[in-house]
mmCIF file of C-alpha atoms and ligand atoms in Angstrom:
data_model
loop_
_atom_site.group_PDB
_atom_site.id
_atom_site.type_symbol
_atom_site.label_atom_id
_atom_site.label_comp_id
_atom_site.label_asym_id
_atom_site.label_seq_id
_atom_site.Cartn_x
_atom_site.Cartn_y
_atom_site.Cartn_z
ATOM 1 C CA MET A 281 140.766 44.002 123.690
ATOM 2 C CA GLN A 282 142.050 44.378 127.255
ATOM 3 C CA GLY A 283 140.412 47.722 128.131
ATOM 4 C CA SER A 284 140.787 49.919 131.213
ATOM 5 C CA ALA A 285 138.168 49.966 133.977
ATOM 6 C CA ASN A 286 136.779 53.176 132.464
ATOM 7 C CA LEU A 287 136.426 51.590 129.026
ATOM 8 C CA ASN A 288 134.613 48.617 130.534
ATOM 9 C CA VAL A 289 132.155 50.968 132.243
ATOM 10 C CA MET A 290 131.563 52.708 128.906
ATOM 11 C CA ILE A 291 131.003 49.419 127.042
ATOM 12 C CA LYS A 292 128.554 48.215 129.688
ATOM 13 C CA ALA A 293 126.594 51.486 129.501
ATOM 14 C CA ALA A 294 126.520 51.379 125.688
ATOM 15 C CA ARG A 295 125.239 47.779 125.666
ATOM 16 C CA LYS A 296 122.519 48.539 128.197
ATOM 17 C CA ALA A 297 121.346 51.647 126.322
ATOM 18 C CA GLY A 298 121.617 49.764 123.012
ATOM 19 C CA ARG A 299 119.324 47.000 124.277
ATOM 20 C CA SER A 300 116.703 49.572 125.276
ATOM 21 C CA LEU A 301 116.989 51.357 121.911
ATOM 22 C CA VAL A 302 116.687 48.120 119.895
ATOM 23 C CA LYS A 303 113.445 47.346 121.726
ATOM 24 C CA ASP A 304 112.147 50.844 120.971
ATOM 25 C CA PHE A 305 113.356 50.659 117.364
ATOM 26 C CA ARG A 306 111.120 47.610 116.795
ATOM 27 C CA GLU A 307 108.206 49.631 118.182
ATOM 28 C CA VAL A 308 108.896 52.543 115.794
ATOM 29 C CA GLU A 309 108.098 50.294 112.846
ATOM 30 C CA ASN A 310 104.635 49.636 114.334
ATOM 31 C CA LEU A 311 103.781 53.270 114.956
ATOM 32 C CA GLN A 312 101.631 55.310 112.615
ATOM 33 C CA VAL A 313 103.225 58.463 111.221
ATOM 34 C CA GLY A 314 101.242 61.436 112.484
ATOM 35 C CA SER A 315 101.309 64.250 114.999
ATOM 36 C CA LYS A 316 101.375 61.795 117.884
ATOM 37 C CA GLY A 317 103.446 59.322 115.872
ATOM 38 C CA PRO A 318 107.035 58.174 116.144
ATOM 39 C CA GLY A 319 108.458 61.679 116.828
ATOM 40 C CA ASP A 320 107.345 61.822 120.463
ATOM 41 C CA PHE A 321 108.119 58.167 120.946
ATOM 42 C CA VAL A 322 111.679 58.561 119.624
ATOM 43 C CA THR A 323 112.284 61.552 121.904
ATOM 44 C CA ARG A 324 111.282 59.366 124.848
ATOM 45 C CA ALA A 325 113.499 56.484 123.628
ATOM 46 C CA ASP A 326 116.419 58.913 123.295
ATOM 47 C CA MET A 327 115.860 60.299 126.806
ATOM 48 C CA ALA A 328 115.512 56.806 128.292
ATOM 49 C CA ALA A 329 118.832 55.763 126.705
ATOM 50 C CA GLU A 330 120.571 58.872 128.042
ATOM 51 C CA THR A 331 119.234 58.159 131.538
ATOM 52 C CA ILE A 332 120.548 54.575 131.371
ATOM 53 C CA ILE A 333 123.996 55.779 130.297
ATOM 54 C CA ARG A 334 124.086 58.562 132.840
ATOM 55 C CA ASP A 335 123.147 56.232 135.696
ATOM 56 C CA GLU A 336 125.884 53.779 134.683
ATOM 57 C CA LEU A 337 128.647 56.329 134.107
ATOM 58 C CA MET A 338 127.857 58.728 136.942
ATOM 59 C CA GLY A 339 127.237 55.763 139.267
ATOM 60 C CA ALA A 340 130.717 54.406 138.518
ATOM 61 C CA ARG A 341 132.549 57.777 138.370
ATOM 62 C CA PRO A 342 130.460 60.413 140.171
ATOM 63 C CA GLN A 343 133.399 62.824 140.224
ATOM 64 C CA TYR A 344 133.613 63.206 136.423
ATOM 65 C CA GLY A 345 131.846 65.949 134.474
ATOM 66 C CA TRP A 346 129.093 65.175 131.992
ATOM 67 C CA VAL A 347 127.948 66.472 128.599
ATOM 68 C CA GLY A 348 124.912 64.737 127.122
ATOM 69 C CA GLU A 349 122.901 65.645 124.022
ATOM 70 C CA GLU A 350 119.609 65.585 125.897
ATOM 71 C CA THR A 351 120.575 66.708 129.397
ATOM 72 C CA GLY A 352 123.355 69.235 128.717
ATOM 73 C CA GLU A 353 126.427 69.936 130.781
ATOM 74 C CA VAL A 354 127.163 69.174 134.438
ATOM 75 C CA ALA A 355 130.527 70.032 136.021
ATOM 76 C CA GLY A 356 132.246 67.323 138.055
ATOM 77 C CA THR A 357 134.430 67.616 141.144
ATOM 78 C CA ASP A 358 137.265 66.309 138.927
ATOM 79 C CA PRO A 359 137.599 69.178 136.429
ATOM 80 C CA THR A 360 140.046 67.216 134.230
ATOM 81 C CA ARG A 361 137.656 64.485 133.096
ATOM 82 C CA ARG A 362 134.244 64.470 131.485
ATOM 83 C CA TRP A 363 131.966 62.061 129.657
ATOM 84 C CA ILE A 364 130.677 63.256 126.278
ATOM 85 C CA VAL A 365 127.560 61.308 125.299
ATOM 86 C CA ASP A 366 125.111 61.049 122.440
ATOM 87 C CA PRO A 367 122.642 58.318 123.451
ATOM 88 C CA LEU A 368 121.156 58.144 119.958
ATOM 89 C CA ASP A 369 123.208 59.445 117.069
ATOM 90 C CA GLY A 370 121.272 59.143 113.827
ATOM 91 C CA THR A 371 117.897 60.077 115.299
ATOM 92 C CA THR A 372 116.330 60.731 111.902
ATOM 93 C CA ASN A 373 117.317 57.263 110.661
ATOM 94 C CA PHE A 374 115.859 55.739 113.839
ATOM 95 C CA LEU A 375 112.648 57.693 113.374
ATOM 96 C CA HIS A 376 112.290 56.355 109.840
ATOM 97 C CA GLY A 377 113.035 52.753 110.749
ATOM 98 C CA LEU A 378 116.465 52.835 109.075
ATOM 99 C CA PRO A 379 118.874 50.598 111.004
ATOM 100 C CA HIS A 380 121.798 53.034 110.950
ATOM 101 C CA TRP A 381 122.159 54.756 114.316
ATOM 102 C CA ALA A 382 124.449 54.364 117.318
ATOM 103 C CA VAL A 383 125.166 55.051 120.955
ATOM 104 C CA SER A 384 128.262 57.252 121.277
ATOM 105 C CA ILE A 385 130.239 57.614 124.529
ATOM 106 C CA ALA A 386 133.596 59.383 124.917
ATOM 107 C CA LEU A 387 135.850 60.154 127.843
ATOM 108 C CA GLU A 388 137.819 63.389 127.705
ATOM 109 C CA HIS A 389 140.876 63.941 129.911
ATOM 110 C CA LYS A 390 142.518 67.385 130.058
ATOM 111 C CA GLY A 391 140.897 68.396 126.789
ATOM 112 C CA GLU A 392 141.833 65.235 124.892
ATOM 113 C CA ILE A 393 139.538 62.322 124.036
ATOM 114 C CA VAL A 394 141.216 59.256 125.546
ATOM 115 C CA SER A 395 138.524 56.570 125.157
ATOM 116 C CA GLY A 396 135.612 56.109 122.800
ATOM 117 C CA VAL A 397 132.767 53.656 122.267
ATOM 118 C CA VAL A 398 130.387 53.744 119.290
ATOM 119 C CA PHE A 399 127.791 50.969 119.464
ATOM 120 C CA ASP A 400 125.671 50.125 116.433
ATOM 121 C CA ALA A 401 123.168 48.087 118.420
ATOM 122 C CA ALA A 402 120.960 47.157 115.441
ATOM 123 C CA LYS A 403 123.928 45.421 113.757
ATOM 124 C CA ASP A 404 125.656 44.449 117.009
ATOM 125 C CA GLU A 405 128.870 46.229 116.016
ATOM 126 C CA MET A 406 130.795 47.645 118.964
ATOM 127 C CA PHE A 407 133.596 50.010 117.933
ATOM 128 C CA VAL A 408 135.967 50.875 120.771
ATOM 129 C CA ALA A 409 139.340 52.543 121.230
ATOM 130 C CA GLU A 410 141.551 53.755 123.967
ATOM 131 C CA LYS A 411 144.574 55.999 123.549
ATOM 132 C CA GLY A 412 147.622 53.794 123.005
ATOM 133 C CA ALA A 413 145.650 50.521 122.879
ATOM 134 C CA GLY A 414 144.410 50.486 119.278
ATOM 135 C CA ALA A 415 140.896 50.396 117.840
ATOM 136 C CA TRP A 416 138.597 47.373 117.753
ATOM 137 C CA MET A 417 135.273 46.262 116.310
ATOM 138 C CA ASN A 418 133.864 43.511 118.527
ATOM 139 C CA ASP A 419 136.911 41.225 118.915
ATOM 140 C CA THR A 420 138.729 42.299 115.791
ATOM 141 C CA ARG A 421 141.443 44.931 115.573
ATOM 142 C CA ILE A 422 140.535 47.553 112.956
ATOM 143 C CA ARG A 423 142.688 49.743 110.695
ATOM 144 C CA VAL A 424 141.925 52.562 108.298
ATOM 145 C CA SER A 425 141.881 51.565 104.627
ATOM 146 C CA GLY A 426 145.034 51.329 102.546
ATOM 147 C CA ARG A 427 143.643 53.112 99.477
ATOM 148 C CA ARG A 428 146.077 55.836 98.471
ATOM 149 C CA SER A 429 144.484 57.740 95.619
ATOM 150 C CA LEU A 430 141.578 60.147 95.854
ATOM 151 C CA ASN A 431 140.215 58.673 92.600
ATOM 152 C CA ASP A 432 139.649 55.281 94.216
ATOM 153 C CA SER A 433 138.322 56.678 97.484
ATOM 154 C CA ILE A 434 134.821 56.924 98.933
ATOM 155 C CA PHE A 435 133.990 59.659 101.436
ATOM 156 C CA ALA A 436 131.048 60.451 103.683
ATOM 157 C CA THR A 437 129.645 63.730 104.912
ATOM 158 C CA GLY A 438 126.653 65.071 106.790
ATOM 159 C CA VAL A 439 124.386 68.090 106.661
ATOM 160 C CA PRO A 440 122.829 69.323 109.891
ATOM 161 C CA PHE A 441 119.080 69.520 110.430
ATOM 162 C CA GLY A 442 117.832 72.736 108.787
ATOM 163 C CA ALA A 443 121.286 73.341 107.284
ATOM 164 C CA LYS A 444 120.578 76.898 106.073
ATOM 165 C CA ARG A 445 123.965 78.221 107.186
ATOM 166 C CA THR A 446 126.039 75.211 106.174
ATOM 167 C CA LEU A 447 124.463 74.034 102.956
ATOM 168 C CA PRO A 448 126.247 76.443 100.530
ATOM 169 C CA ALA A 449 129.663 75.530 101.963
ATOM 170 C CA THR A 450 128.867 71.806 101.842
ATOM 171 C CA MET A 451 127.675 72.179 98.231
ATOM 172 C CA GLN A 452 131.003 73.819 97.419
ATOM 173 C CA ASP A 453 132.822 70.949 99.157
ATOM 174 C CA LEU A 454 130.911 68.480 96.991
ATOM 175 C CA ALA A 455 131.666 70.431 93.811
ATOM 176 C CA ARG A 456 135.369 70.313 94.633
ATOM 177 C CA LEU A 457 135.551 66.720 95.791
ATOM 178 C CA MET A 458 133.095 64.693 93.733
ATOM 179 C CA PRO A 459 134.841 65.029 90.343
ATOM 180 C CA GLN A 460 138.016 63.710 91.950
ATOM 181 C CA CYS A 461 136.831 60.711 93.960
ATOM 182 C CA ALA A 462 134.861 57.469 93.606
ATOM 183 C CA GLY A 463 131.808 58.716 95.526
ATOM 184 C CA VAL A 464 130.337 60.597 98.466
ATOM 185 C CA ARG A 465 127.839 59.043 100.877
ATOM 186 C CA ARG A 466 125.476 60.619 103.429
ATOM 187 C CA TRP A 467 124.495 57.999 105.970
ATOM 188 C CA GLY A 468 123.126 60.217 108.752
ATOM 189 C CA ALA A 469 125.095 59.166 111.825
ATOM 190 C CA ALA A 470 128.370 61.020 112.347
ATOM 191 C CA SER A 471 129.665 58.656 115.027
ATOM 192 C CA LEU A 472 129.337 55.741 112.599
ATOM 193 C CA ASP A 473 130.906 57.751 109.777
ATOM 194 C CA LEU A 474 134.042 58.021 111.913
ATOM 195 C CA ALA A 475 133.835 54.370 113.006
ATOM 196 C CA TYR A 476 133.568 53.317 109.349
ATOM 197 C CA VAL A 477 136.650 55.370 108.438
ATOM 198 C CA ALA A 478 138.453 53.599 111.307
ATOM 199 C CA ALA A 479 137.303 50.206 110.001
ATOM 200 C CA GLY A 480 138.472 51.027 106.463
ATOM 201 C CA ARG A 481 134.935 50.875 105.055
ATOM 202 C CA TYR A 482 135.484 54.232 103.470
ATOM 203 C CA GLU A 483 138.506 56.459 103.210
ATOM 204 C CA GLY A 484 137.348 59.670 104.847
ATOM 205 C CA TYR A 485 134.583 61.820 106.297
ATOM 206 C CA TRP A 486 134.013 65.513 106.882
ATOM 207 C CA GLU A 487 131.207 67.607 108.305
ATOM 208 C CA ARG A 488 130.468 71.251 109.053
ATOM 209 C CA GLU A 489 128.383 72.415 112.012
ATOM 210 C CA ILE A 490 128.700 69.153 113.925
ATOM 211 C CA ASN A 491 128.301 68.757 117.687
ATOM 212 C CA ALA A 492 131.039 67.448 119.990
ATOM 213 C CA TYR A 493 128.794 64.646 121.299
ATOM 214 C CA ASP A 494 128.247 63.317 117.750
ATOM 215 C CA ILE A 495 131.963 62.937 116.992
ATOM 216 C CA ALA A 496 133.945 62.779 120.273
ATOM 217 C CA ALA A 497 134.076 58.962 120.542
ATOM 218 C CA GLY A 498 134.771 58.517 116.833
ATOM 219 C CA ILE A 499 137.789 60.822 116.959
ATOM 220 C CA VAL A 500 139.856 58.513 119.180
ATOM 221 C CA ILE A 501 138.628 55.437 117.278
ATOM 222 C CA VAL A 502 139.930 56.848 113.957
ATOM 223 C CA ARG A 503 143.230 57.957 115.489
ATOM 224 C CA GLU A 504 143.805 54.592 117.149
ATOM 225 C CA ALA A 505 143.018 52.877 113.833
ATOM 226 C CA GLY A 506 145.880 54.832 112.267
ATOM 227 C CA GLY A 507 143.885 57.678 110.695
ATOM 228 C CA PHE A 508 144.081 61.460 110.965
ATOM 229 C CA VAL A 509 141.394 63.727 112.424
ATOM 230 C CA GLU A 510 141.602 67.530 112.262
ATOM 231 C CA PRO A 511 139.366 70.583 112.253
ATOM 232 C CA LEU A 512 138.308 71.487 108.713
ATOM 233 C CA ARG A 513 139.856 74.950 109.165
ATOM 234 C CA GLU A 514 143.627 74.586 109.284
ATOM 235 C CA GLY A 515 144.878 75.517 112.747
ATOM 236 C CA GLY A 516 141.320 75.590 114.101
ATOM 237 C CA ASP A 517 139.671 73.659 116.911
ATOM 238 C CA ILE A 518 137.355 70.701 116.183
ATOM 239 C CA PHE A 519 134.852 71.318 118.983
ATOM 240 C CA GLY A 520 135.178 75.120 118.938
ATOM 241 C CA ASP A 521 134.715 75.370 115.149
ATOM 242 C CA ARG A 522 132.224 72.489 115.101
ATOM 243 C CA SER A 523 133.839 71.068 111.975
ATOM 244 C CA VAL A 524 135.848 67.927 111.369
ATOM 245 C CA ILE A 525 137.776 66.101 108.691
ATOM 246 C CA ALA A 526 139.063 62.540 109.052
ATOM 247 C CA ALA A 527 140.759 60.115 106.684
ATOM 248 C CA ASN A 528 143.406 57.481 106.302
ATOM 249 C CA GLY A 529 146.903 58.974 106.297
ATOM 250 C CA ASP A 530 147.473 58.296 102.602
ATOM 251 C CA VAL A 531 144.586 60.349 101.257
ATOM 252 C CA PHE A 532 144.328 62.885 104.094
ATOM 253 C CA THR A 533 146.545 65.571 102.508
ATOM 254 C CA LYS A 534 144.874 65.535 99.104
ATOM 255 C CA PHE A 535 141.390 65.241 100.668
ATOM 256 C CA SER A 536 141.916 68.104 103.125
ATOM 257 C CA GLU A 537 143.562 70.357 100.545
ATOM 258 C CA THR A 538 140.692 69.745 98.140
ATOM 259 C CA LEU A 539 138.114 70.712 100.764
ATOM 260 C CA ARG A 540 140.162 73.634 101.998
ATOM 261 C CA GLY A 541 140.370 74.913 98.430
ATOM 262 C CA ARG A 542 144.054 74.307 97.797
ATOM 263 C CA GLU A 543 144.199 71.462 95.355
ATOM 264 C CA SER A 544 147.526 69.673 95.375
ATOM 265 C CA ALA A 545 149.082 68.299 92.199
HETATM 266 C C1 LIG B 273 123.113 63.861 113.574
HETATM 267 C C2 LIG B 273 124.402 63.373 112.961
HETATM 268 C C3 LIG B 273 124.269 63.456 111.475
HETATM 269 C C4 LIG B 273 124.504 64.895 111.232
HETATM 270 C C5 LIG B 273 123.417 65.719 111.881
HETATM 271 C C6 LIG B 273 123.111 65.349 113.312
HETATM 272 P P1 LIG B 273 121.712 63.281 115.804
HETATM 273 O O1 LIG B 273 123.061 63.594 114.972
HETATM 274 O O2 LIG B 273 125.027 62.302 113.389
HETATM 275 O O3 LIG B 273 125.195 62.685 110.738
HETATM 276 O O4 LIG B 273 124.634 65.167 109.875
HETATM 277 O O5 LIG B 273 123.822 67.053 111.835
HETATM 278 O O6 LIG B 273 123.940 65.997 114.216
HETATM 279 O O7 LIG B 273 120.961 64.558 115.801
HETATM 280 O O8 LIG B 273 120.995 62.217 115.083
HETATM 281 O O9 LIG B 273 122.183 62.885 117.144
#
């Protein structure tokens, strides 16, 4: 893909952070579980990755704003653009030695996500998209799946850590959806859930109580792969409501109506 200068900066940052995380991920497997076990180590790995990304992005574009999972929000001198970064999405998987986690970097311009990079460093899968330029995985153009019926479709969801507030609603979602589809998965990395929808690996994904930095990059990747992304609440706001629903265009209506409680014929 012929990306913009900004996208190239994002890809470089993701690769650099990914290399550091892969090294740390190998270490996690050698650590003993205990009070001074992988938990502290993973927090340090996460912080180190965020520092790498921040140095790269802020070094290249010091005028842009910044939102990072670990370091919070910093306003830029250019109020129209900001980076939205999760250095390690899928922390719990990482902590348990499960190779399903990613670096997620998005660029927002005037309230819209215009570029996104989701890097699954353990599998060396780099998902990227830029508004108007399509979505790619490594050197291959990706598209959402062509499955049209809910019955044949697989979906993914997530439940936040703790989940007290969200669990009953998610259970209701599952009760509505599962009898009508081929299966629901819970992989534990929202950025990759969106990237997988974009790559046609499953048909859709939804989540309640999700943070902007977990999903910002994936949003533009799904849209550029031909899919739809909306807030779960009709007419709502994805980041404001902290809820999202994404799917290929063929199943989106039935999928969203099922979750929103209005089952279509
Ligand atoms: C996690 C997500 C996961 C979601 C959790 C959490 P983290 O991100 O990607 O899929 O269900 O609520 O936000 O904490 O690993 O960066």
